[in-house]
Coordinates of C-alpha atoms (C1' of nucleotides) in Angstrom, one line a residue:
Chain A
M35 CA -0.2 0.0 0.1
R36 CA 1.6 3.1 -1.0
P37 CA 1.6 5.9 1.6
W38 CA 0.2 8.5 -1.1
P39 CA -2.3 8.2 -3.7
A40 CA -1.7 6.5 -7.0
R41 CA -3.0 9.3 -8.8
I42 CA -3.4 13.0 -8.1
P43 CA -5.0 15.4 -10.6
G44 CA -3.3 18.1 -11.8
K45 CA -3.4 22.0 -10.7
G46 CA -7.1 23.1 -10.7
I47 CA -8.6 20.1 -11.7
M48 CA -9.8 18.9 -8.3
D49 CA -11.9 21.0 -6.0
K50 CA -9.4 22.0 -3.3
A51 CA -11.8 21.9 -0.3
T52 CA -12.2 18.3 -1.0
D53 CA -8.6 17.3 -1.5
N54 CA -6.9 17.0 2.0
T55 CA -4.0 15.0 0.6
P56 CA -1.0 16.9 1.0
R57 CA 0.1 17.9 -2.4
V58 CA 3.1 16.0 -3.8
R59 CA 6.3 18.5 -4.0
T60 CA 9.5 17.3 -4.4
R61 CA 13.0 19.1 -4.9
F62 CA 16.4 18.7 -6.6
P63 CA 18.8 20.9 -4.0
P64 CA 22.1 21.1 -6.1
S65 CA 25.2 22.5 -4.5
P66 CA 27.0 24.7 -7.1
T67 CA 30.2 23.7 -6.5
G68 CA 30.7 21.8 -9.5
A69 CA 29.1 20.7 -12.7
L70 CA 26.0 18.7 -12.7
H71 CA 27.0 15.1 -12.9
L72 CA 25.3 11.9 -13.7
G73 CA 24.4 10.9 -10.2
G74 CA 22.9 14.5 -9.5
A75 CA 21.0 14.3 -13.1
R76 CA 19.6 11.0 -12.1
T77 CA 18.4 12.2 -8.6
A78 CA 16.9 15.1 -10.4
L79 CA 15.4 13.3 -12.8
F80 CA 13.6 10.9 -10.4
N81 CA 12.3 13.7 -8.5
W82 CA 11.0 15.2 -11.5
L83 CA 9.3 12.2 -12.5
F84 CA 7.8 11.5 -9.4
A85 CA 6.4 14.9 -9.2
R86 CA 5.2 15.0 -12.7
H87 CA 3.8 11.3 -12.4
H88 CA 1.7 12.7 -9.4
G89 CA 0.7 16.2 -10.8
G90 CA 2.7 17.7 -8.2
D91 CA 5.5 20.5 -8.0
F92 CA 9.2 20.1 -8.6
V93 CA 11.2 22.7 -7.0
L94 CA 14.8 23.6 -7.9
R95 CA 16.9 25.1 -5.0
L96 CA 20.7 25.9 -5.0
E97 CA 22.5 25.0 -1.7
D98 CA 25.3 27.4 -1.9
T99 CA 25.7 28.1 2.0
D100 CA 29.2 27.0 1.2
R101 CA 30.6 30.5 0.4
K102 CA 34.1 29.0 -0.7
R103 CA 33.1 26.7 -3.0
S104 CA 29.9 27.7 -4.6
K105 CA 30.3 29.7 -7.8
D106 CA 28.2 31.4 -10.2
E107 CA 29.6 29.6 -13.0
H108 CA 28.5 26.4 -11.7
V109 CA 24.8 27.5 -11.0
Q110 CA 24.9 28.8 -14.7
G111 CA 26.1 25.0 -15.7
I112 CA 23.5 23.2 -13.8
L113 CA 20.4 25.5 -14.8
A114 CA 22.3 24.8 -18.9
A115 CA 22.1 21.2 -18.0
M116 CA 18.6 21.1 -16.3
D117 CA 17.2 22.9 -19.4
W118 CA 19.4 20.3 -21.9
L119 CA 17.6 17.6 -20.2
G120 CA 14.2 19.0 -20.2
L121 CA 14.1 19.2 -16.2
D122 CA 11.7 22.2 -16.0
Y123 CA 10.6 23.3 -12.5
D124 CA 7.5 24.8 -11.1
E125 CA 9.6 26.7 -8.5
G126 CA 12.9 28.2 -8.1
P127 CA 15.6 28.1 -8.4
H128 CA 15.6 29.2 -4.5
Y129 CA 18.8 30.3 -3.0
Q130 CA 19.6 29.2 0.3
T131 CA 22.4 32.5 0.7
K132 CA 19.0 34.7 0.4
R133 CA 17.4 32.7 3.3
L134 CA 20.1 33.6 6.0
E135 CA 17.7 35.3 8.4
R136 CA 15.2 32.4 8.2
Y137 CA 17.8 29.9 9.4
R138 CA 18.9 32.3 12.2
Q139 CA 15.7 32.6 13.3
A140 CA 15.2 28.8 13.6
I141 CA 18.3 28.4 15.0
D142 CA 17.3 31.0 17.8
Q143 CA 14.1 29.1 18.2
M144 CA 16.1 25.9 19.1
L145 CA 18.3 27.7 21.4
E146 CA 15.4 29.2 23.3
H147 CA 13.9 25.5 23.8
G148 CA 17.0 24.4 24.7
R149 CA 17.5 22.2 21.8
A150 CA 20.9 23.6 20.6
Y151 CA 23.6 25.1 22.7
W152 CA 26.9 27.3 21.8
C153 CA 30.2 25.2 21.6
H154 CA 33.6 26.8 21.7
C155 CA 35.7 23.7 20.7
S156 CA 38.3 24.6 18.0
P157 CA 38.4 23.1 14.8
E158 CA 41.8 21.8 15.9
E159 CA 40.7 20.0 19.0
L160 CA 38.1 18.4 17.2
T161 CA 40.2 17.2 14.3
K162 CA 42.6 15.7 17.2
K163 CA 39.7 13.8 18.8
R164 CA 38.3 12.5 15.6
E165 CA 41.9 11.3 14.9
A166 CA 42.2 9.9 18.1
A167 CA 38.9 8.0 18.2
M168 CA 39.4 6.5 14.9
A169 CA 42.6 5.0 16.3
V170 CA 41.1 3.3 18.8
G171 CA 38.8 1.9 16.3
G172 CA 35.6 4.0 17.4
K173 CA 33.3 6.1 15.5
P174 CA 34.6 9.6 15.4
M175 CA 31.7 11.6 17.4
Y176 CA 31.9 14.8 18.9
D177 CA 32.2 14.1 22.5
G178 CA 29.9 16.7 23.5
A179 CA 32.5 18.7 25.7
C180 CA 30.3 21.8 25.5
R181 CA 26.9 20.3 25.8
D182 CA 26.1 21.1 29.2
K183 CA 28.6 24.3 29.8
N184 CA 25.8 26.6 28.9
L185 CA 28.0 28.9 26.9
G186 CA 26.8 32.0 25.1
P187 CA 28.2 33.2 21.3
A188 CA 31.7 33.8 20.9
P189 CA 34.1 34.5 18.5
G190 CA 34.9 31.1 16.6
A191 CA 32.0 29.7 18.3
V192 CA 29.6 27.7 16.5
V193 CA 26.0 26.2 17.6
R194 CA 25.0 22.5 17.8
Y195 CA 22.1 20.6 17.7
K196 CA 21.5 18.8 21.5
G197 CA 20.4 15.5 20.3
P198 CA 19.0 12.8 22.5
R199 CA 21.4 10.4 24.2
S200 CA 19.3 7.2 24.2
G201 CA 16.7 5.6 22.0
S202 CA 16.8 5.1 18.5
T203 CA 14.8 6.9 15.3
T204 CA 13.3 4.6 12.5
F205 CA 12.0 5.7 9.2
K206 CA 10.5 4.1 6.4
D207 CA 12.4 4.7 3.6
L208 CA 10.4 4.4 0.4
V209 CA 12.6 2.2 -1.7
K210 CA 14.9 0.5 0.9
G211 CA 12.1 -0.1 3.9
P212 CA 12.3 0.5 7.3
I213 CA 15.9 1.9 8.6
T214 CA 16.7 2.1 12.1
F215 CA 19.5 4.2 13.9
D216 CA 20.4 4.0 17.4
H217 CA 21.2 7.5 18.8
K218 CA 24.0 6.2 20.4
E219 CA 25.3 6.6 16.9
L220 CA 24.6 10.1 16.3
D221 CA 26.3 13.2 17.7
D222 CA 25.6 16.9 18.3
L223 CA 25.8 18.0 14.6
I224 CA 26.7 21.9 14.3
I225 CA 23.9 23.7 12.8
L226 CA 25.4 27.0 12.6
R227 CA 29.0 27.6 11.6
S228 CA 31.6 30.2 13.1
D229 CA 31.3 31.9 10.1
G230 CA 27.7 32.8 10.7
W231 CA 26.2 30.5 8.0
P232 CA 24.3 27.5 8.8
T233 CA 25.0 24.0 7.8
Y234 CA 23.5 21.7 5.5
H235 CA 21.6 19.9 7.8
L236 CA 20.0 23.0 9.3
A237 CA 19.5 24.6 5.9
V238 CA 18.2 21.7 4.2
V239 CA 15.7 20.7 6.8
V240 CA 14.5 24.4 7.1
D241 CA 13.9 24.7 3.8
D242 CA 12.1 21.5 3.2
I243 CA 9.8 22.6 6.0
D244 CA 9.3 26.0 4.7
M245 CA 9.0 24.8 1.0
G246 CA 6.4 22.3 1.7
I247 CA 8.4 19.4 0.4
S248 CA 6.5 15.9 1.0
H249 CA 8.8 13.6 -0.3
V250 CA 12.7 13.8 -0.1
I251 CA 14.3 11.8 -3.1
R252 CA 18.0 11.6 -3.0
G253 CA 21.2 9.6 -3.2
D254 CA 22.0 6.9 -0.9
D255 CA 24.7 8.7 0.5
H256 CA 22.1 10.5 2.5
V257 CA 20.8 7.5 4.5
N258 CA 23.2 8.4 7.4
N259 CA 22.0 11.8 7.3
T260 CA 18.0 11.1 7.8
P261 CA 18.2 9.9 11.2
R262 CA 19.8 13.6 12.2
Q263 CA 17.6 15.7 10.0
I264 CA 14.5 14.0 11.4
L265 CA 15.4 14.9 14.8
L266 CA 15.9 18.6 13.7
Y267 CA 12.4 18.4 12.2
Q268 CA 11.3 17.2 15.4
A269 CA 13.2 19.9 17.1
L270 CA 11.6 22.5 15.1
D271 CA 8.1 20.8 15.9
A272 CA 7.6 20.4 12.2
E273 CA 6.0 17.3 10.1
L274 CA 8.2 15.1 8.4
P275 CA 8.5 14.5 4.9
Q276 CA 8.8 10.9 3.1
F277 CA 12.2 9.8 2.3
A278 CA 13.4 7.8 -0.6
H279 CA 17.1 7.0 -0.8
V280 CA 18.0 5.8 -4.3
P281 CA 21.2 3.7 -4.6
M282 CA 24.3 5.2 -6.2
I283 CA 25.6 5.2 -9.4
L284 CA 28.9 3.6 -9.7
G285 CA 32.0 3.7 -12.1
P286 CA 33.1 0.6 -14.2
D287 CA 35.4 -0.1 -10.8
K288 CA 32.4 -0.2 -8.8
T289 CA 33.3 2.8 -6.7
K290 CA 31.3 5.8 -6.5
L291 CA 31.4 7.7 -9.7
S292 CA 33.7 10.7 -9.6
K293 CA 35.8 12.8 -12.3
R294 CA 38.5 10.1 -12.6
H295 CA 35.8 7.8 -13.9
G296 CA 36.0 10.0 -17.5
A297 CA 33.2 11.9 -18.5
T298 CA 30.9 12.0 -15.5
A299 CA 29.2 15.8 -16.1
V300 CA 26.0 15.7 -18.1
M301 CA 27.2 18.4 -20.5
D302 CA 30.0 16.2 -21.3
Y303 CA 27.5 14.3 -23.2
L304 CA 26.2 17.3 -25.0
D305 CA 29.6 17.7 -26.3
L306 CA 30.4 13.9 -27.3
G307 CA 27.2 14.0 -29.4
Y308 CA 24.4 12.5 -27.5
L309 CA 21.0 13.3 -27.4
P310 CA 19.0 14.4 -24.2
E311 CA 16.1 11.9 -24.8
A312 CA 19.1 9.2 -24.9
M313 CA 20.4 10.4 -21.8
I314 CA 17.3 10.6 -20.0
N315 CA 16.4 7.2 -20.9
A316 CA 19.7 5.6 -19.8
L317 CA 19.5 7.4 -16.6
A318 CA 15.9 6.4 -15.7
R319 CA 16.7 2.8 -16.6
L320 CA 19.8 3.1 -14.2
G321 CA 18.2 1.7 -10.9
W322 CA 14.7 1.7 -12.4
S323 CA 12.4 -0.7 -14.5
H324 CA 9.2 -1.4 -15.9
G325 CA 9.2 -5.1 -16.8
D326 CA 11.6 -5.6 -19.9
Q327 CA 11.1 -2.4 -21.4
E328 CA 14.1 -0.6 -22.3
K329 CA 13.3 2.4 -24.4
F330 CA 10.7 5.0 -23.1
S331 CA 9.2 8.1 -24.4
R332 CA 9.4 11.0 -21.7
Q333 CA 5.4 10.6 -21.4
E334 CA 5.8 6.8 -20.8
L335 CA 8.2 7.6 -18.3
I336 CA 6.1 10.0 -16.3
D337 CA 3.4 7.5 -16.6
Y338 CA 5.0 4.6 -15.4
F339 CA 7.3 6.0 -12.9
D340 CA 7.0 4.9 -9.1
L341 CA 9.4 4.3 -6.3
N342 CA 8.3 0.7 -5.8
S343 CA 10.3 0.1 -8.9
V344 CA 13.5 1.5 -8.2
G345 CA 16.0 -1.0 -7.3
R346 CA 18.0 -1.1 -4.0
S347 CA 21.4 -1.8 -5.3
A348 CA 24.0 0.5 -6.8
A349 CA 24.4 0.4 -10.3
V350 CA 27.3 0.7 -12.7
F351 CA 26.8 3.5 -15.4
D352 CA 27.2 1.7 -18.8
T353 CA 28.1 3.9 -21.7
D354 CA 27.9 1.1 -24.3
R355 CA 24.1 1.1 -23.3
L356 CA 23.8 4.8 -23.6
L357 CA 25.5 4.7 -27.0
H358 CA 23.0 2.1 -28.1
L359 CA 20.3 4.5 -27.0
N360 CA 21.7 7.2 -28.7
Q361 CA 21.9 5.6 -32.0
R362 CA 18.2 4.6 -31.8
Y363 CA 17.1 7.7 -30.8
I364 CA 19.3 9.2 -33.7
Q365 CA 17.9 6.9 -36.3
E366 CA 14.5 7.8 -35.6
S367 CA 15.1 11.5 -35.2
D368 CA 13.5 14.1 -38.0
P369 CA 16.3 15.1 -40.2
A370 CA 15.4 18.4 -39.7
R371 CA 16.5 18.4 -36.3
L372 CA 19.2 16.5 -36.6
A373 CA 20.4 19.2 -39.4
A374 CA 19.6 21.9 -36.8
L375 CA 21.6 20.1 -33.8
L376 CA 25.0 19.4 -36.4
P377 CA 26.6 22.9 -36.8
P378 CA 29.0 22.8 -33.9
F379 CA 29.9 19.1 -34.7
L380 CA 30.4 20.0 -38.3
A381 CA 32.4 23.4 -37.3
A382 CA 34.6 21.0 -35.1
R383 CA 35.8 19.5 -38.6
G384 CA 36.1 22.8 -40.2
I385 CA 33.0 22.4 -42.1
T386 CA 31.0 26.0 -41.8
D387 CA 29.8 26.6 -45.2
Y388 CA 27.7 23.8 -46.8
D389 CA 24.6 23.2 -48.6
Q390 CA 21.8 22.7 -46.1
A391 CA 19.7 20.8 -48.9
V392 CA 22.4 18.2 -49.3
L393 CA 22.9 17.7 -45.2
L394 CA 18.9 17.1 -45.4
A395 CA 19.0 14.8 -48.5
C396 CA 22.0 12.9 -46.7
L397 CA 21.0 12.5 -43.5
P398 CA 18.4 9.7 -43.9
E399 CA 21.3 7.5 -45.4
L400 CA 23.4 8.3 -42.4
T401 CA 21.3 7.9 -39.4
P402 CA 21.4 4.1 -39.3
R403 CA 25.4 4.0 -39.3
A404 CA 25.9 7.0 -36.7
K405 CA 25.6 6.4 -32.9
T406 CA 26.5 10.1 -32.1
L407 CA 26.1 13.3 -33.7
V408 CA 30.0 13.4 -33.8
E409 CA 29.8 10.2 -35.9
L410 CA 27.0 11.6 -38.1
A411 CA 29.3 14.7 -38.8
D412 CA 31.9 12.6 -40.0
W413 CA 29.6 10.4 -42.2
A414 CA 28.5 13.7 -43.7
E415 CA 31.6 15.4 -44.3
P416 CA 32.0 13.8 -47.9
F417 CA 28.7 15.0 -48.9
L418 CA 29.3 18.5 -47.6
V419 CA 32.9 19.6 -48.7
D420 CA 34.1 20.3 -52.5
E421 CA 36.7 17.7 -52.4
P422 CA 36.5 15.1 -49.8
A423 CA 39.7 14.1 -48.2
M424 CA 41.3 10.9 -49.8
D425 CA 42.1 8.2 -47.6
P426 CA 45.5 7.2 -48.7
K427 CA 44.8 3.4 -48.1
A428 CA 41.5 3.5 -50.1
V429 CA 43.4 5.3 -53.0
K430 CA 46.1 2.5 -53.1
K431 CA 43.6 -0.1 -53.1
F432 CA 41.0 1.1 -55.5
L433 CA 42.4 4.0 -57.4
G434 CA 45.4 2.5 -59.3
P435 CA 45.8 2.6 -63.0
E436 CA 44.1 -0.5 -63.5
R437 CA 41.0 1.1 -62.6
V438 CA 40.9 3.5 -65.1
P439 CA 39.0 1.6 -67.8
V440 CA 36.2 1.1 -65.4
L441 CA 36.0 4.3 -63.8
E442 CA 35.9 5.7 -67.6
R443 CA 32.9 3.4 -68.5
V444 CA 31.0 4.5 -65.2
R445 CA 31.9 8.1 -66.3
A446 CA 30.4 7.4 -69.7
L447 CA 27.1 6.2 -68.2
V448 CA 26.7 9.1 -65.9
E449 CA 27.5 11.5 -68.6
A450 CA 24.8 9.7 -70.8
K451 CA 21.9 9.1 -68.4
G452 CA 22.5 11.6 -65.2
V453 CA 22.1 10.4 -61.8
D454 CA 18.5 11.5 -61.5
H455 CA 17.3 7.8 -61.8
P456 CA 19.4 5.8 -59.4
Q457 CA 17.5 2.6 -60.0
E458 CA 18.4 2.7 -63.9
L459 CA 22.0 3.5 -63.1
E460 CA 22.1 0.6 -60.8
Q461 CA 20.8 -1.7 -63.8
D462 CA 23.4 -0.2 -66.0
I463 CA 26.0 -0.6 -64.0
K464 CA 25.4 -4.2 -62.7
S465 CA 25.3 -4.8 -66.8
L466 CA 28.6 -3.2 -66.9
A467 CA 30.0 -5.3 -64.5
G468 CA 28.5 -8.5 -66.0
E469 CA 30.0 -7.6 -69.3
L470 CA 33.3 -6.9 -67.8
G471 CA 32.8 -10.5 -66.2
V472 CA 33.8 -8.8 -62.6
K473 CA 31.6 -8.8 -59.4
L474 CA 29.8 -5.7 -58.6
G475 CA 32.2 -4.6 -55.8
E476 CA 34.8 -4.6 -58.3
V477 CA 32.9 -1.2 -59.8
A478 CA 31.4 -0.1 -56.9
Q479 CA 34.4 0.2 -54.6
P480 CA 36.4 2.3 -57.2
V481 CA 33.5 4.4 -57.4
R482 CA 32.8 4.9 -54.0
V483 CA 36.4 5.8 -53.3
A484 CA 36.2 8.2 -56.1
L485 CA 32.9 9.8 -54.9
T486 CA 33.5 9.8 -51.4
G487 CA 37.5 9.2 -50.5
R488 CA 36.6 6.4 -48.4
T489 CA 36.0 2.8 -48.6
F490 CA 32.9 2.8 -46.6
S491 CA 29.6 5.0 -47.6
P492 CA 25.9 4.4 -48.2
G493 CA 25.2 2.8 -51.1
I494 CA 26.8 4.6 -54.4
F495 CA 23.7 4.8 -56.1
E496 CA 22.2 6.9 -53.2
V497 CA 25.5 8.9 -53.0
M498 CA 25.2 9.8 -56.5
G499 CA 21.8 10.7 -56.4
I500 CA 22.3 13.0 -53.3
L501 CA 25.5 14.6 -54.8
G502 CA 23.9 15.1 -58.2
D503 CA 25.3 15.2 -61.6
G504 CA 27.6 18.2 -61.6
R505 CA 29.6 16.7 -58.3
V506 CA 29.8 13.3 -59.2
M507 CA 31.4 14.0 -62.4
A508 CA 33.8 16.3 -61.0
R509 CA 34.8 13.7 -58.3
L510 CA 35.1 10.9 -61.2
N511 CA 37.1 13.0 -63.2
R512 CA 39.2 13.9 -60.2
A513 CA 39.8 10.0 -59.3
L514 CA 40.7 9.3 -63.0
T515 CA 43.5 12.0 -62.8
L516 CA 44.5 10.3 -59.9
A517 CA 44.4 6.8 -60.8
S518 CA 46.2 7.7 -64.1
K519 CA 49.4 8.6 -62.8
Chain B
rG31 C1' 37.6 0.9 12.9
rU32 C1' 32.3 2.2 14.0
rC33 C1' 27.3 2.5 11.7
rC34 C1' 24.3 1.8 7.5
rC35 C1' 22.9 -0.1 3.0
rC36 C1' 23.4 -3.7 -0.8
rA37 C1' 24.3 -9.2 -3.2
rU38 C1' 20.5 -12.8 -10.5
rC39 C1' 25.0 -13.3 -17.3
rG40 C1' 31.0 -9.1 -18.0
rU41 C1' 27.2 -4.6 -17.7
rC42 C1' 21.6 -3.0 -16.8
rU43 C1' 17.8 -5.4 -15.3
rA44 C1' 12.7 -9.2 -15.2
rG45 C1' 11.4 -12.5 -11.4
rC46 C1' 11.4 -11.7 -5.0
rC47 C1' 7.0 -8.3 -1.5
rA48 C1' 1.7 -12.5 -2.4
rG49 C1' 7.4 -19.8 -2.4
rG50 C1' 5.8 -24.1 -7.5
rU51 C1' 4.2 -22.0 -14.3
rC52 C1' 12.5 -20.7 -13.6
rC53 C1' 17.3 -26.7 -15.7
rA54 C1' 15.9 -18.4 -14.5
rG55 C1' 13.7 -14.2 -19.2
rG56 C1' 15.0 -9.2 -21.8
rA57 C1' 18.8 -5.7 -23.1
rC58 C1' 23.7 -3.9 -24.1
rA59 C1' 28.8 -5.7 -24.9
rC60 C1' 30.9 -10.0 -27.2
rC61 C1' 31.1 -14.3 -30.8
rG62 C1' 29.1 -16.9 -35.4
rG63 C1' 25.4 -16.6 -39.6
rC64 C1' 22.1 -14.3 -43.0
rC65 C1' 21.3 -9.9 -45.9
rU66 C1' 24.7 -7.4 -49.1
rU67 C1' 28.2 -2.9 -54.3
rU68 C1' 31.5 -1.3 -49.3
rC69 C1' 30.3 0.2 -44.0
rA70 C1' 26.1 0.2 -41.3
rC71 C1' 21.0 -1.1 -40.3
rG72 C1' 17.9 -5.3 -39.6
rC73 C1' 17.2 -10.7 -39.0
rC74 C1' 18.6 -15.3 -37.0
rG75 C1' 21.7 -18.1 -33.4
rG76 C1' 25.5 -18.8 -29.3
rC77 C1' 28.2 -17.5 -25.1
rG78 C1' 26.7 -16.0 -20.0
rA79 C1' 24.2 -15.3 -13.6
rC80 C1' 20.3 -17.0 -8.8
rA81 C1' 27.9 -15.3 -3.9
rC82 C1' 28.4 -19.3 -0.1
rG83 C1' 26.6 -22.2 4.1
rG84 C1' 22.8 -23.7 7.0
rG85 C1' 17.4 -23.5 8.4
rU86 C1' 12.0 -23.4 7.2
rU87 C1' 8.9 -25.9 3.5
rC88 C1' 6.2 -31.5 -0.1
rA89 C1' 8.7 -27.0 -2.8
rA90 C1' 13.0 -21.5 -2.3
rA91 C1' 16.1 -17.0 -7.0
rU92 C1' 11.8 -16.3 -4.0
rC93 C1' 11.0 -16.6 3.5
rC94 C1' 14.7 -16.8 8.1
rC95 C1' 19.9 -16.5 10.1
rG96 C1' 24.9 -16.4 9.5
rU97 C1' 29.3 -15.9 6.3
rU98 C1' 31.8 -13.6 2.6
rG99 C1' 32.1 -9.7 -0.7
rG100 C1' 30.9 -5.1 -2.4
rG101 C1' 29.3 0.1 -1.5
rG102 C1' 28.1 4.4 1.2
rA103 C1' 28.8 7.3 5.8
rC104 C1' 31.5 9.0 9.6
rG105 C1' 33.4 17.5 8.0
rC106 C1' 32.4 24.4 10.7
rC107 C1' 31.1 19.9 2.4
rA108 C1' 26.6 19.1 0.4

RNA sequence: GUCCCCAUCGUCUAGCCAGGUCCAGGACACCGGCCUUUCACGCCGGCGACACGGGUUCAAAUCCCGUUGGGGACGCCA
């Protein structure tokens, strides 16, 4: 039995007066200390899907209380990545740095109720204690030195939450089931830093309370934080949201995905020639499944997504699967859209001035062959430049003097009939091969190299049709010159 | 070290909650074949897993316990 209704109609559809079910509201709270990476993107996607599935709201919040590492360029990058993936938000972005007063007020409230206290321990002392505890094989926890000293504010002082010393906290994780932590495992965490800014734990809880978040869906690495945060909700006399912890995304070596695993930022994949829908699909299937279905449209994802189908174990991000998905999405993409996406990839190869009509015409022949936009640009190159680069190996093998007679016969055929009727041309060239007593390949390969400079390409008759009489003749002549010497 | 979590083909996973229909299904990758003017696409086939040990049961991939292995968390980062 799900703790929330299977279906909550969208905004304005249901009469609010009769709807006493709290509205589903999820959030994605990245910290702008780096680019949006795959794990974060998937967390964002799951929150987005959950909200969309239930007709609720998706809130974006930038957790920028780490004044040293937060950078505006990173918030721009994160916003761009969200946009690329099509993860639109109903609210935000909110910035924690703009809510400082509210955090201080919450901390004051806890101080007044005796649920927090000032601590004057120095970072150095704490580090020393932590190391000492580790050395003896214990869990490095704050020993509560200032807990009962009744200290007041002072330069360098911090505020700590005064947690229970006994008992335990249990929460029902929507993905993992019930999880219990003994309070003895928890120490008095800092909620206000000496620099006057709140810490993550305090800010996240206050924000989620204020923003009416109903479901906190986040990475596995936060399970340990959950009991501490639940205690904070209670210290603030607030209602608890539901928690769902999705498993980590691992690198090929099965450790937490990080920069050393290569392309881990979402936007890396834009540059690598991936389509956002392929990325979305791949991310969705990492840890979540819907029977044996592998490929999902955005709407299907929204319709089918549910936390019950999220797996409990960590998963390795498999770029081969992403690549395969990308290929399939490219195959079914509208040529016009692909043509619009291609310029940067073409430009990377020095192709900036080309015939748009030719691009559009060759795309249908190219999409079954390209797995990425980078590859697609590579396949398109011979069609878009005046004189395609000739692969030396291909020339050596197929454009020697012995090929001159064949090429001349082909040139004569093209000259006589043109390339507007590929089928007829195909028949003629097949007859030619028959007449010469050779296999079609003996004719086709030299022609292919002549036309594209490479030994592989779409069918040569298709190539001719796309190139048109003029270009075909020019390339045939060029090849003949090359073969003659 | 302590705490928490996890455990089905190389990888992503279905099946597990409601035990038998599973000598475990799909997908990616890989291998072979077909198609074929090249390269692809497509199609057909192959390889390949219930971590281990106990228990419960007529029956366990499915339930319980333990072991082992892996991951995560232990910050005035989030």
